Amino acid sequence: MAANPFNLQVAPCAAPIECNELNFQGLYLYHTVLGPKANQISIVESKGSMGTTAVNNWAVYDGPGPDAKVVAHAQGLHIQAGNWLNSFSLVFENERFSGSTLQVMGITVESGEWAIVGGTGQFALANGVISKRFHEQRSDGNVIELTIRAFCPLLKGARYPVTKIGTWGGPGGNPMDITEVSKRLESITVKSAPNAVVSFAFSYVDYAGQKHSAGPWGGSGGEPHTIQLAESELITEVSGTVNASIGGISDLVTSIKFVTNRQTYGPWGEVKGTPFKVPVQPGSNIVGFFGRSGIYLDAIGVYVSSL
């Protein structure tokens, strides 16, 4: 049987063009080789110059100081092959990216670059580099500063687990919405008058970890009320009232209240008119808002996401 002829082909294909950019700075890898807190151990000892193999569970912190928190672990192995060849998963543990990973390969720990050759979760199909800079020599090992730069494509047909519900209120004003899909709310600011909600604003974090602000939706003035949500605090219910007419304007949001897994905020405005209530199912939370506004908040709706 004749052998198949040598053939290399490159063909264009329909590929995703949108992507999220990762730019993580101020991370510090603790390469601890000695003492009770050693985070690597040799499993194969070579008799020659190559082949020594060690497994690692290097901790990555959000700073170099004693109050720094662990945000990830570099879990894998490194083999002596002229240089130390590293191959590991960078497994994130902080709430925003918990469970997502970057797949990393390269040589040496103290300097140069590692290649990001893949990822999972929020970093699916990531490609990029991790730049390393020696930060500090310690008696039990080294501290290495890391800077991560990578791109994660948004695949065609990909959908974030977010459901749009509502609105409650009237048809007046102009439509208002967010520019990026929200993953987590950070703050909410309501300005209220004695008879209505004057304006509404909030900040949120998207699926790429970028922060955004929306609003204020509505007019000026009013008494401000601000909710600063803790990272683990989730909104589980929004309720309020809608009045048929205020000053000749139909169906404005007259009051609004928020319930989280920790406490209740509000109601703010005047609890008068037709009530509405948006509870979410267990395992879900409210991550964003949309609505209508003019000189007041005319209508409000919510984005709900699974945890």
Short mmCIF file of C-alpha atoms in Angstrom, two decimals:
data_model
loop_
_atom_site.label_atom_id
_atom_site.label_comp_id
_atom_site.label_asym_id
_atom_site.label_seq_id
_atom_site.Cartn_x
_atom_site.Cartn_y
_atom_site.Cartn_z
CA MET A 1 0.00 0.00 0.00
CA ALA A 2 1.40 3.37 -0.98
CA ALA A 3 2.05 5.88 1.79
CA ASN A 4 -0.07 9.00 1.90
CA PRO A 5 1.80 12.01 0.46
CA PHE A 6 3.14 14.64 2.84
CA ASN A 7 0.59 17.40 3.08
CA LEU A 8 0.14 20.49 5.26
CA GLN A 9 -2.94 22.60 4.87
CA VAL A 10 -4.06 25.85 6.42
CA ALA A 11 -7.68 26.82 5.78
CA PRO A 12 -9.71 29.78 6.98
CA CYS A 13 -12.54 29.03 9.35
CA ALA A 14 -15.28 30.96 11.09
CA ALA A 15 -13.75 31.85 14.46
CA PRO A 16 -14.92 33.98 17.36
CA ILE A 17 -13.60 37.51 17.28
CA GLU A 18 -14.80 38.79 20.63
CA CYS A 19 -12.77 38.06 23.73
CA ASN A 20 -12.18 39.01 27.33
CA GLU A 21 -8.79 40.41 28.25
CA LEU A 22 -7.18 39.34 31.52
CA ASN A 23 -4.76 41.77 33.13
CA PHE A 24 -3.93 40.62 36.67
CA GLN A 25 -1.20 42.48 38.52
CA GLY A 26 0.12 42.48 42.07
CA LEU A 27 0.11 38.70 42.55
CA TYR A 28 2.90 37.04 44.55
CA LEU A 29 3.89 33.38 44.32
CA TYR A 30 5.48 31.89 47.42
CA HIS A 31 8.04 29.29 46.23
CA THR A 32 8.73 27.66 49.60
CA VAL A 33 11.21 24.80 49.40
CA LEU A 34 12.28 24.37 53.04
CA GLY A 35 10.70 24.09 56.48
CA PRO A 36 7.29 23.01 57.76
CA LYS A 37 5.46 25.23 55.23
CA ALA A 38 7.25 23.83 52.17
CA ASN A 39 4.84 23.74 49.23
CA GLN A 40 6.77 21.36 46.98
CA ILE A 41 8.34 17.92 47.43
CA SER A 42 10.61 15.74 45.29
CA ILE A 43 9.09 12.45 44.16
CA VAL A 44 11.85 11.23 41.81
CA GLU A 45 15.56 11.67 42.47
CA SER A 46 17.83 11.34 39.44
CA LYS A 47 21.30 9.89 39.59
CA GLY A 48 22.38 12.00 36.65
CA SER A 49 21.92 15.63 35.64
CA MET A 50 18.32 15.25 34.49
CA GLY A 51 15.11 13.61 35.55
CA THR A 52 14.57 14.91 39.09
CA THR A 53 10.84 15.44 39.48
CA ALA A 54 8.95 17.42 42.12
CA VAL A 55 5.29 18.17 42.70
CA ASN A 56 4.23 21.69 43.70
CA ASN A 57 1.30 23.38 45.37
CA TRP A 58 2.68 26.93 45.34
CA ALA A 59 0.46 29.53 47.00
CA VAL A 60 -0.32 32.78 45.15
CA TYR A 61 -1.26 35.79 47.30
CA ASP A 62 -2.78 39.20 46.55
CA GLY A 63 0.22 40.95 48.10
CA PRO A 64 3.65 40.35 49.65
CA GLY A 65 2.77 41.42 53.20
CA PRO A 66 1.61 39.46 56.25
CA ASP A 67 -2.04 40.46 55.69
CA ALA A 68 -2.13 39.15 52.11
CA LYS A 69 -4.80 36.60 51.17
CA VAL A 70 -4.43 33.45 49.08
CA VAL A 71 -6.14 33.88 45.71
CA ALA A 72 -4.85 30.79 43.88
CA HIS A 73 -2.60 27.73 44.03
CA ALA A 74 -0.20 26.56 41.32
CA GLN A 75 -0.72 22.80 41.41
CA GLY A 76 1.37 20.53 39.20
CA LEU A 77 4.93 19.37 38.75
CA HIS A 78 8.38 20.44 37.58
CA ILE A 79 11.08 18.27 36.03
CA GLN A 80 14.83 18.87 35.69
CA ALA A 81 15.50 18.70 31.94
CA GLY A 82 18.40 21.09 31.50
CA ASN A 83 16.13 23.75 32.98
CA TRP A 84 13.32 23.15 35.43
CA LEU A 85 10.29 22.53 33.21
CA ASN A 86 7.07 23.64 34.97
CA SER A 87 3.62 22.32 34.10
CA PHE A 88 0.71 23.17 36.37
CA SER A 89 -2.84 24.43 36.78
CA LEU A 90 -3.25 27.84 38.41
CA VAL A 91 -6.44 27.19 40.39
CA PHE A 92 -8.22 30.34 41.59
CA GLU A 93 -9.91 30.32 44.99
CA ASN A 94 -11.22 33.84 45.55
CA GLU A 95 -15.00 34.19 45.17
CA ARG A 96 -14.99 36.09 41.90
CA PHE A 97 -13.08 33.40 39.94
CA SER A 98 -13.44 30.43 42.28
CA GLY A 99 -12.81 27.13 40.50
CA SER A 100 -11.59 28.68 37.25
CA THR A 101 -8.11 27.66 36.14
CA LEU A 102 -5.27 28.69 33.87
CA GLN A 103 -3.12 25.93 32.36
CA VAL A 104 0.53 27.02 32.51
CA MET A 105 3.84 25.74 31.09
CA GLY A 106 7.40 27.10 31.02
CA ILE A 107 10.84 27.02 32.56
CA THR A 108 12.27 28.31 35.86
CA VAL A 109 10.31 30.02 38.61
CA GLU A 110 12.22 33.18 39.44
CA SER A 111 12.21 35.15 36.16
CA GLY A 112 11.12 35.27 32.53
CA GLU A 113 7.69 34.16 31.35
CA TRP A 114 5.41 31.18 31.51
CA ALA A 115 2.99 30.41 28.67
CA ILE A 116 -0.75 30.20 29.33
CA VAL A 117 -1.90 27.39 27.04
CA GLY A 118 -5.51 27.01 28.11
CA GLY A 119 -8.04 27.50 30.86
CA THR A 120 -11.36 26.48 32.30
CA GLY A 121 -14.40 28.17 33.80
CA GLN A 122 -14.28 31.92 33.29
CA PHE A 123 -10.86 31.50 31.64
CA ALA A 124 -11.91 28.86 29.08
CA LEU A 125 -9.50 28.62 26.11
CA ALA A 126 -7.22 31.30 27.58
CA ASN A 127 -3.95 32.14 25.82
CA GLY A 128 -1.28 34.51 27.08
CA VAL A 129 1.76 34.85 29.29
CA ILE A 130 2.64 35.16 32.97
CA SER A 131 5.57 37.51 33.54
CA LYS A 132 7.73 36.74 36.58
CA ARG A 133 9.92 39.09 38.57
CA PHE A 134 12.03 38.13 41.59
CA HIS A 135 10.67 39.99 44.62
CA GLU A 136 12.32 38.65 47.80
CA GLN A 137 14.75 35.99 48.99
CA ARG A 138 13.65 34.27 52.22
CA SER A 139 15.30 31.65 54.38
CA ASP A 140 12.77 29.02 53.26
CA GLY A 141 12.45 30.07 49.60
CA ASN A 142 11.58 32.92 47.26
CA VAL A 143 8.70 35.29 46.63
CA ILE A 144 8.00 35.94 42.95
CA GLU A 145 5.82 38.76 41.61
CA LEU A 146 3.47 37.66 38.82
CA THR A 147 1.70 39.66 36.12
CA ILE A 148 -0.89 37.77 34.06
CA ARG A 149 -1.90 38.92 30.59
CA ALA A 150 -4.18 36.74 28.51
CA PHE A 151 -7.19 36.63 26.23
CA CYS A 152 -10.24 34.36 26.55
CA PRO A 153 -12.40 34.06 23.42
CA LEU A 154 -16.16 34.41 23.63
CA LEU A 155 -17.36 31.45 21.62
CA LYS A 156 -20.20 31.87 19.17
CA GLY A 157 -23.43 30.85 20.77
CA ALA A 158 -22.06 31.25 24.30
CA ARG A 159 -24.60 32.46 26.81
CA TYR A 160 -24.17 33.65 30.34
CA PRO A 161 -26.62 32.19 32.87
CA VAL A 162 -28.59 35.44 33.29
CA THR A 163 -32.37 35.87 33.02
CA LYS A 164 -34.08 39.22 32.40
CA ILE A 165 -37.30 39.73 34.40
CA GLY A 166 -39.68 42.69 34.40
CA THR A 167 -40.33 45.59 34.23
CA TRP A 168 -42.57 47.03 36.95
CA GLY A 169 -43.74 50.60 36.44
CA GLY A 170 -44.90 52.68 33.53
CA PRO A 171 -44.01 53.29 29.88
CA GLY A 172 -42.70 56.82 30.37
CA GLY A 173 -39.14 58.04 30.12
CA ASN A 174 -36.38 56.36 28.12
CA PRO A 175 -35.14 52.75 28.23
CA MET A 176 -32.09 52.14 30.43
CA ASP A 177 -29.87 49.06 30.52
CA ILE A 178 -26.38 47.81 31.32
CA THR A 179 -23.57 47.60 28.75
CA GLU A 180 -22.01 44.29 29.85
CA VAL A 181 -23.48 41.14 31.37
CA SER A 182 -23.25 41.43 35.14
CA LYS A 183 -21.93 38.67 37.36
CA ARG A 184 -22.07 40.42 40.72
CA LEU A 185 -23.44 43.67 42.15
CA GLU A 186 -21.13 45.87 44.21
CA SER A 187 -23.31 48.85 45.20
CA ILE A 188 -26.72 50.45 44.76
CA THR A 189 -27.67 54.11 45.24
CA VAL A 190 -31.32 55.21 45.44
CA LYS A 191 -32.36 58.86 45.66
CA SER A 192 -35.89 59.31 46.96
CA ALA A 193 -38.41 62.13 47.29
CA PRO A 194 -41.36 62.07 49.72
CA ASN A 195 -43.61 60.60 47.03
CA ALA A 196 -41.38 58.65 44.59
CA VAL A 197 -37.96 57.24 43.65
CA VAL A 198 -36.12 60.08 41.93
CA SER A 199 -33.13 58.18 40.57
CA PHE A 200 -31.39 54.82 40.64
CA ALA A 201 -27.73 53.87 40.13
CA PHE A 202 -25.55 50.83 40.75
CA SER A 203 -22.11 49.33 40.12
CA TYR A 204 -21.31 45.78 39.11
CA VAL A 205 -18.57 43.37 38.03
CA ASP A 206 -18.85 41.57 34.68
CA TYR A 207 -17.72 38.06 33.77
CA ALA A 208 -14.25 39.31 32.85
CA GLY A 209 -13.79 40.84 36.29
CA GLN A 210 -14.16 44.42 35.03
CA LYS A 211 -16.09 46.99 37.07
CA HIS A 212 -18.89 49.10 35.59
CA SER A 213 -21.27 51.82 36.74
CA ALA A 214 -24.86 52.32 35.58
CA GLY A 215 -26.95 55.42 36.13
CA PRO A 216 -28.09 57.51 37.71
CA TRP A 217 -31.34 56.74 35.93
CA GLY A 218 -33.82 59.53 36.69
CA GLY A 219 -33.71 63.15 37.71
CA SER A 220 -31.70 65.27 40.12
CA GLY A 221 -32.24 65.87 43.79
CA GLY A 222 -33.70 63.52 46.34
CA GLU A 223 -32.30 62.00 49.51
CA PRO A 224 -29.47 59.50 48.77
CA HIS A 225 -29.38 55.96 50.18
CA THR A 226 -26.38 53.79 49.32
CA ILE A 227 -25.91 50.04 49.76
CA GLN A 228 -22.31 48.83 49.68
CA LEU A 229 -22.52 45.08 49.24
CA ALA A 230 -19.93 42.80 50.77
CA GLU A 231 -18.35 40.34 48.31
CA SER A 232 -20.42 37.46 49.75
CA GLU A 233 -23.62 39.51 50.12
CA LEU A 234 -26.29 38.64 47.54
CA ILE A 235 -29.59 40.33 46.69
CA THR A 236 -32.39 37.77 46.98
CA GLU A 237 -35.45 40.01 46.63
CA VAL A 238 -36.51 43.41 45.26
CA SER A 239 -39.94 44.86 46.06
CA GLY A 240 -41.73 48.19 46.02
CA THR A 241 -44.79 50.05 44.85
CA VAL A 242 -45.97 51.73 41.65
CA ASN A 243 -48.47 54.60 41.68
CA ALA A 244 -50.93 55.33 38.90
CA SER A 245 -50.11 59.02 38.61
CA ILE A 246 -47.80 61.55 40.24
CA GLY A 247 -47.88 65.11 39.02
CA GLY A 248 -49.46 64.04 35.75
CA ILE A 249 -46.84 61.34 35.10
CA SER A 250 -48.26 57.81 34.94
CA ASP A 251 -47.03 54.74 36.79
CA LEU A 252 -43.83 55.81 38.53
CA VAL A 253 -41.88 53.68 40.98
CA THR A 254 -42.92 55.22 44.30
CA SER A 255 -40.88 53.02 46.66
CA ILE A 256 -38.24 50.31 46.52
CA LYS A 257 -36.76 47.82 48.98
CA PHE A 258 -33.92 45.28 48.76
CA VAL A 259 -33.41 42.06 50.71
CA THR A 260 -30.04 40.33 50.81
CA ASN A 261 -28.81 37.12 52.43
CA ARG A 262 -27.71 39.36 55.32
CA GLN A 263 -30.25 42.13 55.86
CA THR A 264 -33.02 44.37 54.47
CA TYR A 265 -32.48 47.85 52.98
CA GLY A 266 -35.35 50.32 52.69
CA PRO A 267 -38.09 50.83 51.74
CA TRP A 268 -37.16 54.23 50.31
CA GLY A 269 -39.74 56.61 48.83
CA GLU A 270 -43.45 56.46 49.62
CA VAL A 271 -44.99 53.01 50.07
CA LYS A 272 -48.12 53.88 48.11
CA GLY A 273 -49.70 52.32 45.07
CA THR A 274 -49.67 48.86 43.51
CA PRO A 275 -47.11 46.58 45.16
CA PHE A 276 -44.61 44.45 43.24
CA LYS A 277 -42.20 41.82 44.53
CA VAL A 278 -39.36 39.93 42.82
CA PRO A 279 -38.09 37.07 44.97
CA VAL A 280 -35.57 34.66 43.45
CA GLN A 281 -35.32 30.91 43.82
CA PRO A 282 -32.76 29.34 46.17
CA GLY A 283 -29.41 29.13 44.43
CA SER A 284 -30.01 32.36 42.47
CA ASN A 285 -29.47 36.07 43.08
CA ILE A 286 -30.16 39.44 41.45
CA VAL A 287 -27.04 40.68 39.65
CA GLY A 288 -28.24 43.75 37.74
CA PHE A 289 -31.09 46.02 36.68
CA PHE A 290 -32.72 47.65 33.66
CA GLY A 291 -35.66 49.99 33.38
CA ARG A 292 -37.02 53.33 32.18
CA SER A 293 -36.45 56.82 33.50
CA GLY A 294 -37.12 60.49 32.86
CA ILE A 295 -37.26 63.00 35.69
CA TYR A 296 -38.13 60.05 37.98
CA LEU A 297 -37.57 56.30 37.89
CA ASP A 298 -40.45 55.17 35.67
CA ALA A 299 -39.87 51.41 35.74
CA ILE A 300 -37.45 48.81 37.08
CA GLY A 301 -36.54 45.24 36.04
CA VAL A 302 -33.92 42.77 37.22
CA TYR A 303 -31.28 40.38 35.94
CA VAL A 304 -31.20 37.07 37.82
CA SER A 305 -28.29 34.63 37.76
CA SER A 306 -27.63 31.20 39.24
CA LEU A 307 -24.86 30.94 41.83
#
